[in-house]
Short mmCIF file of C-alpha atoms in Angstrom, two decimals:
data_model
loop_
_atom_site.label_atom_id
_atom_site.label_comp_id
_atom_site.label_asym_id
_atom_site.label_seq_id
_atom_site.Cartn_x
_atom_site.Cartn_y
_atom_site.Cartn_z
CA MET A 411 -0.15 0.02 -0.03
CA GLU A 412 1.98 3.27 -1.18
CA ALA A 413 0.78 6.53 -1.93
CA SER A 414 3.20 8.26 -4.91
CA VAL A 415 6.56 8.65 -3.08
CA PHE A 416 4.82 6.94 0.56
CA SER A 417 4.98 3.21 0.65
CA VAL A 418 2.93 1.72 3.31
CA LEU A 419 1.15 -0.71 4.65
CA PHE A 420 -1.73 -1.26 7.60
CA LEU A 421 -1.03 -4.20 9.45
CA SER A 422 -2.49 -6.70 12.44
CA LEU A 423 -5.71 -8.04 13.34
CA CYS A 424 -6.89 -7.03 16.41
CA ALA A 425 -10.61 -6.43 15.93
CA PHE A 426 -11.81 -9.30 13.90
CA SER A 427 -15.35 -8.96 12.95
CA PHE A 428 -18.21 -10.45 10.03
CA SER A 429 -21.39 -8.61 9.33
CA PRO A 430 -23.74 -9.46 6.55
CA VAL A 431 -23.46 -7.26 3.96
CA ARG A 432 -26.63 -5.73 2.68
CA SER A 433 -27.84 -4.09 -0.50
CA GLN A 434 -30.23 -1.18 -0.59
CA THR A 435 -30.99 1.52 -3.22
CA ASN A 436 -29.64 4.57 -1.83
CA SER A 437 -26.20 5.14 -3.26
CA THR A 438 -24.57 8.37 -1.66
CA ASP A 439 -23.96 9.87 1.80
CA SER A 440 -23.62 13.18 3.20
CA CYS A 441 -23.48 15.16 6.48
CA SER A 442 -26.65 16.59 5.51
CA SER A 443 -28.44 13.46 5.38
CA ASN A 444 -29.31 11.03 7.84
CA LEU A 445 -26.96 7.55 8.14
CA ALA A 446 -28.50 5.08 5.90
CA VAL A 447 -27.21 2.26 8.23
CA SER A 448 -27.57 3.51 11.35
CA SER A 449 -30.13 0.87 12.73
CA LEU A 450 -27.13 -1.77 11.98
CA ILE A 451 -24.60 -0.01 14.23
CA PRO A 452 -25.60 -0.02 17.86
CA PHE A 453 -23.72 2.76 19.41
CA TYR A 454 -24.56 5.47 16.64
CA SER A 455 -26.70 8.12 17.52
CA SER A 456 -27.99 11.41 15.57
CA SER A 457 -25.62 13.65 17.92
CA PHE A 458 -22.25 12.50 16.23
CA ASN A 459 -20.03 14.85 14.65
CA CYS A 460 -19.89 14.63 10.58
CA LEU A 461 -17.24 15.99 7.98
CA SER A 462 -16.24 15.25 4.51
CA ALA A 463 -13.27 14.05 5.48
CA TRP A 464 -11.15 13.04 2.08
CA ASN A 465 -13.21 14.95 -0.80
CA SER A 466 -11.47 13.39 -3.80
CA GLU A 467 -12.34 9.93 -2.42
CA GLY A 468 -15.85 10.61 -1.19
CA PHE A 469 -14.99 9.72 2.30
CA ILE A 470 -17.51 10.61 5.02
CA LEU A 471 -16.37 10.41 8.75
CA ARG A 472 -18.87 10.62 11.65
CA TYR A 473 -17.42 10.65 15.35
CA ALA A 474 -18.38 11.06 18.91
CA THR A 475 -16.69 10.70 22.28
CA THR A 476 -18.57 9.28 25.14
CA SER A 477 -17.91 8.32 28.87
CA ASN A 478 -15.48 6.19 30.09
CA ASN A 479 -12.65 7.69 27.28
CA THR A 480 -14.56 5.82 24.38
CA TRP A 481 -14.38 7.23 20.81
CA SER A 482 -16.70 6.20 18.36
CA PHE A 483 -16.30 6.22 14.54
CA VAL A 484 -18.19 5.62 11.29
CA LEU A 485 -16.08 5.88 8.21
CA SER A 486 -18.63 5.86 4.81
CA ALA A 487 -16.83 5.58 1.25
CA PRO A 488 -17.87 4.54 -2.22
CA TYR A 489 -17.69 1.12 -3.05
CA THR A 490 -15.22 0.19 -5.40
CA ASN A 491 -14.55 -3.40 -4.68
CA ALA A 492 -11.42 -2.24 -2.44
CA TYR A 493 -10.85 -1.74 0.83
CA ILE A 494 -11.15 1.53 2.98
CA ALA A 495 -9.06 2.36 5.98
CA ILE A 496 -8.55 4.91 8.69
CA GLY A 497 -5.84 4.75 11.07
CA PHE A 498 -4.31 6.52 14.36
CA SER A 499 -0.77 8.27 13.76
CA SER A 500 1.40 9.98 16.05
CA ASN A 501 3.28 12.17 13.40
CA GLY A 502 0.64 11.92 10.35
CA GLN A 503 2.92 9.30 8.81
CA MET A 504 1.42 5.21 8.22
CA VAL A 505 4.37 3.70 9.31
CA GLY A 506 3.93 3.13 13.29
CA SER A 507 0.51 3.69 13.43
CA SER A 508 -2.56 1.51 13.63
CA ALA A 509 -5.76 1.27 11.93
CA MET A 510 -8.93 -0.29 10.96
CA VAL A 511 -9.36 -1.62 7.40
CA GLY A 512 -12.51 -3.27 6.19
CA TRP A 513 -13.86 -4.58 2.82
CA ALA A 514 -16.42 -6.44 1.20
CA THR A 515 -16.47 -9.20 -1.94
CA SER A 516 -19.49 -7.64 -3.28
CA GLY A 517 -22.26 -4.72 -2.52
CA ASN A 518 -24.77 -7.80 -3.18
CA GLY A 519 -25.65 -9.27 0.17
CA THR A 520 -22.14 -10.80 1.21
CA VAL A 521 -20.26 -10.76 4.17
CA GLY A 522 -17.72 -7.74 5.12
CA THR A 523 -14.63 -8.36 6.98
CA ALA A 524 -13.12 -5.56 9.42
CA ASN A 525 -9.56 -5.87 10.72
CA GLN A 526 -7.16 -4.21 13.13
CA TYR A 527 -3.57 -3.61 11.32
CA TYR A 528 -0.47 -2.20 12.75
CA LEU A 529 1.75 -0.48 10.22
CA GLY A 530 4.96 -1.97 10.71
CA GLY A 531 7.00 -1.38 7.70
CA VAL A 532 6.59 -0.41 3.84
CA SER A 533 6.06 -4.12 2.65
CA PRO A 534 3.25 -6.83 3.02
CA SER A 535 5.70 -8.94 4.85
CA ASP A 536 6.12 -6.16 7.49
CA CYS A 537 2.57 -5.97 8.07
CA PRO A 538 1.14 -9.73 8.60
CA PRO A 539 -2.65 -9.44 10.09
CA GLY A 540 -2.37 -10.27 13.82
CA THR A 541 -1.94 -7.50 16.75
CA GLY A 542 -2.55 -3.50 16.76
CA ASN A 543 -2.38 -0.87 19.50
CA LEU A 544 -5.96 0.47 19.25
CA ASN A 545 -8.29 -0.91 22.11
CA VAL A 546 -11.14 -1.84 20.03
CA VAL A 547 -14.37 -2.17 22.11
CA LYS A 548 -15.36 -5.95 21.81
CA ASN A 549 -18.20 -6.61 19.51
CA SER A 550 -18.54 -2.74 18.22
CA THR A 551 -16.86 -3.17 14.68
CA VAL A 552 -19.39 -3.34 12.20
CA ILE A 553 -18.70 -3.33 8.35
CA VAL A 554 -22.01 -3.11 5.97
CA SER A 555 -22.23 -2.23 2.31
CA GLN A 556 -25.32 -0.24 1.33
CA SER A 557 -25.69 -0.20 -2.56
CA SER A 558 -22.35 1.50 -3.55
CA ARG A 559 -21.40 2.97 -0.26
CA LEU A 560 -19.07 0.82 2.31
CA TYR A 561 -19.70 1.81 5.87
CA LEU A 562 -16.90 0.92 8.76
CA ALA A 563 -17.81 1.67 12.38
CA PHE A 564 -15.95 0.81 15.54
CA GLU A 565 -15.29 2.07 19.05
CA ILE A 566 -12.04 2.45 20.68
CA THR A 567 -10.89 3.37 24.53
CA VAL A 568 -8.24 5.57 24.74
CA ASP A 569 -7.43 8.57 27.27
CA LYS A 570 -6.49 10.91 24.20
CA PRO A 571 -6.53 9.77 20.70
CA SER A 572 -3.35 10.13 18.25
CA PRO A 573 -2.84 13.67 16.86
CA TYR A 574 -3.49 12.38 13.31
CA LEU A 575 -5.90 10.31 11.40
CA VAL A 576 -4.78 8.59 8.29
CA TYR A 577 -7.03 7.54 5.18
CA ALA A 578 -6.39 4.98 2.68
CA VAL A 579 -8.38 3.49 -0.03
CA GLY A 580 -7.03 0.00 -1.82
CA PRO A 581 -7.06 -0.67 -5.92
CA ARG A 582 -10.18 -0.60 -7.50
CA GLY A 583 -11.10 -4.41 -7.81
CA THR A 584 -8.42 -5.84 -5.64
CA LEU A 585 -9.16 -6.79 -2.31
CA PRO A 586 -6.79 -8.25 0.48
CA SER A 587 -5.51 -12.21 -0.01
CA SER A 588 -7.31 -14.90 1.74
CA ASN A 589 -4.79 -14.76 4.41
CA GLY A 590 -5.53 -10.83 5.18
CA TYR A 591 -2.41 -9.73 3.34
CA LEU A 592 -3.12 -6.19 2.22
CA THR A 593 -2.44 -4.94 -1.44
CA GLU A 594 -0.96 -1.40 -2.18
CA HIS A 595 -3.11 1.37 -1.53
CA ARG A 596 -4.07 3.51 -4.32
CA ASP A 597 -3.77 6.87 -2.44
CA MET A 598 -3.87 8.05 1.25
CA ALA A 599 -4.45 11.36 3.03
CA SER A 600 -3.91 12.65 6.64
CA ALA A 601 -5.33 14.91 8.72
CA SER A 602 -4.79 16.53 12.31
CA PHE A 603 -7.08 15.52 15.28
CA ASN A 604 -7.70 17.58 18.03
CA ALA A 605 -8.65 15.22 20.76
CA ASN A 606 -9.45 18.24 23.23
CA THR A 607 -11.71 20.26 21.10
CA GLY A 608 -12.56 17.22 18.97
CA VAL A 609 -12.14 19.08 15.56
CA ILE A 610 -10.58 16.98 12.50
CA SER A 611 -8.78 18.86 9.76
CA ASP A 612 -9.19 18.27 6.28
CA ALA A 613 -7.32 15.48 4.67
CA GLN A 614 -4.26 16.32 2.66
CA SER A 615 -3.82 13.69 0.11
CA GLY A 616 -0.33 11.81 -0.20
CA ARG A 617 -0.59 11.76 -3.83
CA GLY A 618 1.55 14.83 -5.17
CA PHE A 619 3.64 17.07 -3.36
CA ASP A 620 2.47 18.76 -0.15
CA LYS A 621 4.46 21.10 1.96
CA ALA A 622 6.46 18.56 3.25
CA ARG A 623 7.48 17.28 0.11
CA LYS A 624 8.29 20.52 -1.62
CA HIS A 625 10.44 21.23 1.61
CA GLY A 626 12.22 18.24 0.83
CA LEU A 627 12.67 18.42 -2.74
CA LEU A 628 13.84 21.96 -2.50
CA VAL A 629 16.65 21.28 0.15
CA LEU A 630 17.61 18.15 -1.93
CA LEU A 631 17.82 20.32 -5.47
CA GLY A 632 19.60 23.07 -3.78
CA TRP A 633 22.11 21.99 -1.28
CA GLY A 634 21.93 18.37 -1.87
CA VAL A 635 22.79 18.72 -5.59
CA LEU A 636 23.29 21.97 -7.20
CA VAL A 637 26.28 22.92 -4.45
CA PRO A 638 28.20 19.81 -4.72
CA ILE A 639 28.09 19.96 -8.50
CA GLY A 640 29.29 23.75 -8.02
CA ILE A 641 31.81 22.72 -5.85
CA LEU A 642 33.19 20.34 -9.02
CA ALA A 643 33.53 23.62 -11.01
CA ALA A 644 35.90 25.62 -8.81
CA ARG A 645 38.00 22.49 -7.82
CA TYR A 646 38.61 21.25 -11.32
CA PHE A 647 37.84 23.52 -14.02
CA LYS A 648 40.06 26.81 -13.08
CA ARG A 649 41.88 26.75 -16.48
CA TYR A 650 38.61 27.71 -17.92
CA ASP A 651 39.43 31.34 -16.35
CA PRO A 652 37.01 33.09 -15.81
CA HIS A 653 34.39 30.94 -16.79
CA TRP A 654 34.79 28.34 -13.98
CA PHE A 655 34.28 31.68 -11.50
CA TYR A 656 30.82 32.50 -12.86
CA SER A 657 29.40 29.04 -13.55
CA HIS A 658 30.51 28.37 -9.74
CA ILE A 659 29.02 31.67 -8.33
CA SER A 660 25.53 30.93 -10.45
CA ILE A 661 25.62 27.34 -9.37
CA GLN A 662 25.87 28.24 -5.58
CA THR A 663 23.90 31.14 -5.83
CA VAL A 664 20.92 29.02 -7.02
CA GLY A 665 21.69 25.92 -4.95
CA PHE A 666 21.61 28.38 -2.07
CA GLY A 667 18.54 30.16 -2.93
CA LEU A 668 16.51 26.66 -3.46
CA GLY A 669 18.26 25.41 -0.15
CA LEU A 670 17.17 28.73 2.15
CA ALA A 671 13.43 28.26 0.46
CA GLY A 672 13.14 24.82 1.44
CA ILE A 673 14.49 25.64 5.31
CA ILE A 674 12.14 28.38 5.41
CA MET A 675 9.10 26.19 4.40
CA GLY A 676 10.50 23.48 7.04
CA PHE A 677 10.01 26.01 10.05
CA ASP A 678 6.33 25.95 9.59
CA LEU A 679 6.11 22.34 9.27
CA GLU A 680 7.54 22.26 13.20
CA ASP A 681 5.81 19.20 15.18
CA ASP A 682 7.49 18.21 18.51
CA GLU A 683 5.97 14.70 18.37
CA VAL A 684 7.98 13.57 15.06
CA ASP A 685 10.62 11.34 15.81
CA ASP A 686 14.34 12.86 15.42
CA TYR A 687 12.74 16.38 13.88
CA ASP A 688 14.83 17.94 17.08
CA LYS A 689 18.06 16.52 15.21
CA HIS A 690 16.75 17.51 11.48
CA LYS A 691 16.04 21.14 12.52
CA ALA A 692 19.37 21.37 14.33
CA LEU A 693 21.15 19.91 11.42
CA GLY A 694 19.12 22.35 9.12
CA ILE A 695 19.90 25.56 11.03
CA ALA A 696 23.66 24.30 11.20
CA ILE A 697 23.50 24.32 7.36
CA LEU A 698 21.99 27.53 7.03
CA VAL A 699 24.94 28.84 9.13
CA PHE A 700 27.48 27.69 6.83
CA GLY A 701 25.49 28.78 3.78
CA CYS A 702 25.36 32.13 5.47
CA LEU A 703 29.08 32.39 5.88
CA GLN A 704 29.90 31.23 2.80
CA VAL A 705 27.93 34.27 1.40
CA THR A 706 29.49 36.41 3.87
CA ALA A 707 33.02 35.14 3.10
CA PHE A 708 32.41 35.67 -0.50
CA LEU A 709 31.61 39.29 -0.22
CA ALA A 710 34.86 39.77 1.94
CA ARG A 711 36.68 38.13 -0.35
CA PRO A 712 40.27 39.43 -0.18
CA ASP A 713 42.82 39.98 -3.48
CA LYS A 714 44.65 36.88 -4.36
CA SER A 715 47.73 39.02 -3.66
CA SER A 716 46.68 39.77 -0.15
CA LYS A 717 48.67 38.08 2.76
CA VAL A 718 45.46 36.70 4.27
CA ARG A 719 44.18 35.02 1.13
CA LYS A 720 45.55 31.59 1.97
CA TYR A 721 43.52 31.97 5.62
CA TRP A 722 40.36 32.88 3.52
CA ASN A 723 40.93 29.93 1.23
CA TRP A 724 41.14 27.66 4.07
CA PHE A 725 38.07 28.96 5.72
CA HIS A 726 36.03 29.13 2.72
CA HIS A 727 36.90 25.70 1.34
CA ASN A 728 36.37 23.72 4.70
CA ILE A 729 32.98 25.44 5.93
CA GLY A 730 31.88 24.26 2.11
CA ARG A 731 32.85 20.93 3.47
CA LEU A 732 31.17 21.10 6.11
CA ALA A 733 27.98 22.37 4.88
CA ILE A 734 28.17 19.59 2.02
CA ALA A 735 28.80 16.67 4.75
CA PHE A 736 25.64 18.10 6.73
CA SER A 737 23.15 18.77 4.18
CA ILE A 738 23.95 14.88 2.72
CA ALA A 739 23.41 13.76 6.40
CA ASN A 740 20.09 15.63 6.81
CA ILE A 741 18.70 14.82 3.46
CA PHE A 742 18.96 11.30 4.45
CA LEU A 743 17.70 11.80 7.73
CA GLY A 744 14.66 13.79 6.48
CA LEU A 745 13.81 11.07 4.03
CA SER A 746 13.71 8.45 7.28
CA ILE A 747 11.37 11.04 9.33
CA ALA A 748 9.27 11.30 6.10
CA SER A 749 9.36 7.67 5.83
CA GLU A 750 9.66 7.88 2.22
CA SER A 751 10.06 4.78 -0.28
CA LYS A 752 13.73 3.12 -1.14
CA SER A 753 13.40 4.87 -4.72
CA TRP A 754 14.18 8.02 -2.90
CA TYR A 755 17.14 6.34 -1.26
CA ILE A 756 18.33 5.00 -4.44
CA GLY A 757 17.66 8.28 -6.53
CA TYR A 758 19.66 10.20 -4.43
CA GLY A 759 22.35 7.80 -3.44
CA ALA A 760 22.69 7.19 -6.88
CA PHE A 761 23.55 11.08 -7.98
CA LEU A 762 26.20 10.52 -4.73
CA GLY A 763 27.79 7.61 -6.33
CA VAL A 764 28.25 9.46 -9.78
CA TRP A 765 29.35 12.79 -8.13
CA VAL A 766 31.99 10.69 -5.91
CA ILE A 767 33.37 8.93 -8.93
CA THR A 768 33.35 11.96 -11.24
CA ALA A 769 35.14 13.89 -8.32
CA LEU A 770 37.47 11.03 -7.81
CA LEU A 771 38.56 10.86 -11.95
CA LEU A 772 38.85 14.90 -11.75
CA GLU A 773 41.18 14.53 -8.87
CA ILE A 774 43.52 11.80 -10.60
CA ARG A 775 43.42 14.12 -13.83
CA HIS A 776 44.47 17.04 -11.24
CA TRP A 777 47.18 15.12 -9.99
CA MET A 778 48.83 13.91 -12.98
CA LYS A 779 48.58 17.53 -14.57
CA SER A 780 50.19 18.65 -11.37
CA ASP A 781 53.26 16.36 -11.79
CA ASP A 782 53.65 17.45 -15.41
#
């Protein structure tokens, strides 16, 4: 189950229930209408909150909190012969969260299945049915199909639910295997959940580039790709004076600008509950400081004949190396925090491999020419 660059699965059966799927005539659902299957859900009442949880997929969520720290949820979505899912996450990511998943083999009176899954990784083998962290109220889970809508209802007991909800929908016409393993999801979305007020935000789809991915992409392209390329121009192409200098300055300026924009966008993503966020932020600030020092050094660059030029060179070169090292480390840390798929690691790792090999070849050529 994977959303674009995100590759994740729901896991672990902890609240397993079977309910007859009933086919009726009404094929729509909205917050302005009565819940069509209310008679089949014992805990449901008209006092539930309701919102259009995920507009692009037609998800409608009804929810309420009752006594004894019990939270009740009813999720409905168009029936597409695929599973629907709602998870509870500490950081808005699917990996590490627990979720309720439901599906039905048809909308014409067959039996539906609802399982709890724990997201332990990014592949089906990481997500075998069996356990989850949700304390699901016994006999509360209901999965029922009415015409072209699928309804998943359940209750959980918890002092304070996780601060994020995660939604997912499976590929059309593909259901989980007979042993309960899930296929890749077709799309996913996340929404913040304020347990104190009971307010749930609109879902942000995992498809495309949200603010977090824009932040990561800007920093990766700026300080993870362009700046290292600019270093090669300065180190190995000085014989093409003054073109190497203008190329170096142009590439570094664009790289610094993209990285700066990414860092500024990253400050707006602050979330203290995200693992390793503080490390990621600290490294980002250090990289920003190094970048600003380089800009300052360029503006204060002494003449080549100056006695302090050698000290300036040492400062400029080594601050640049530190900035590159910190940038590469922080990019991989950011990919880990975002639980990105292996393709991101492979893609950026391939670039670094080509960059290192190119630098080694150019360095060897530089040494050979120096000996001549």
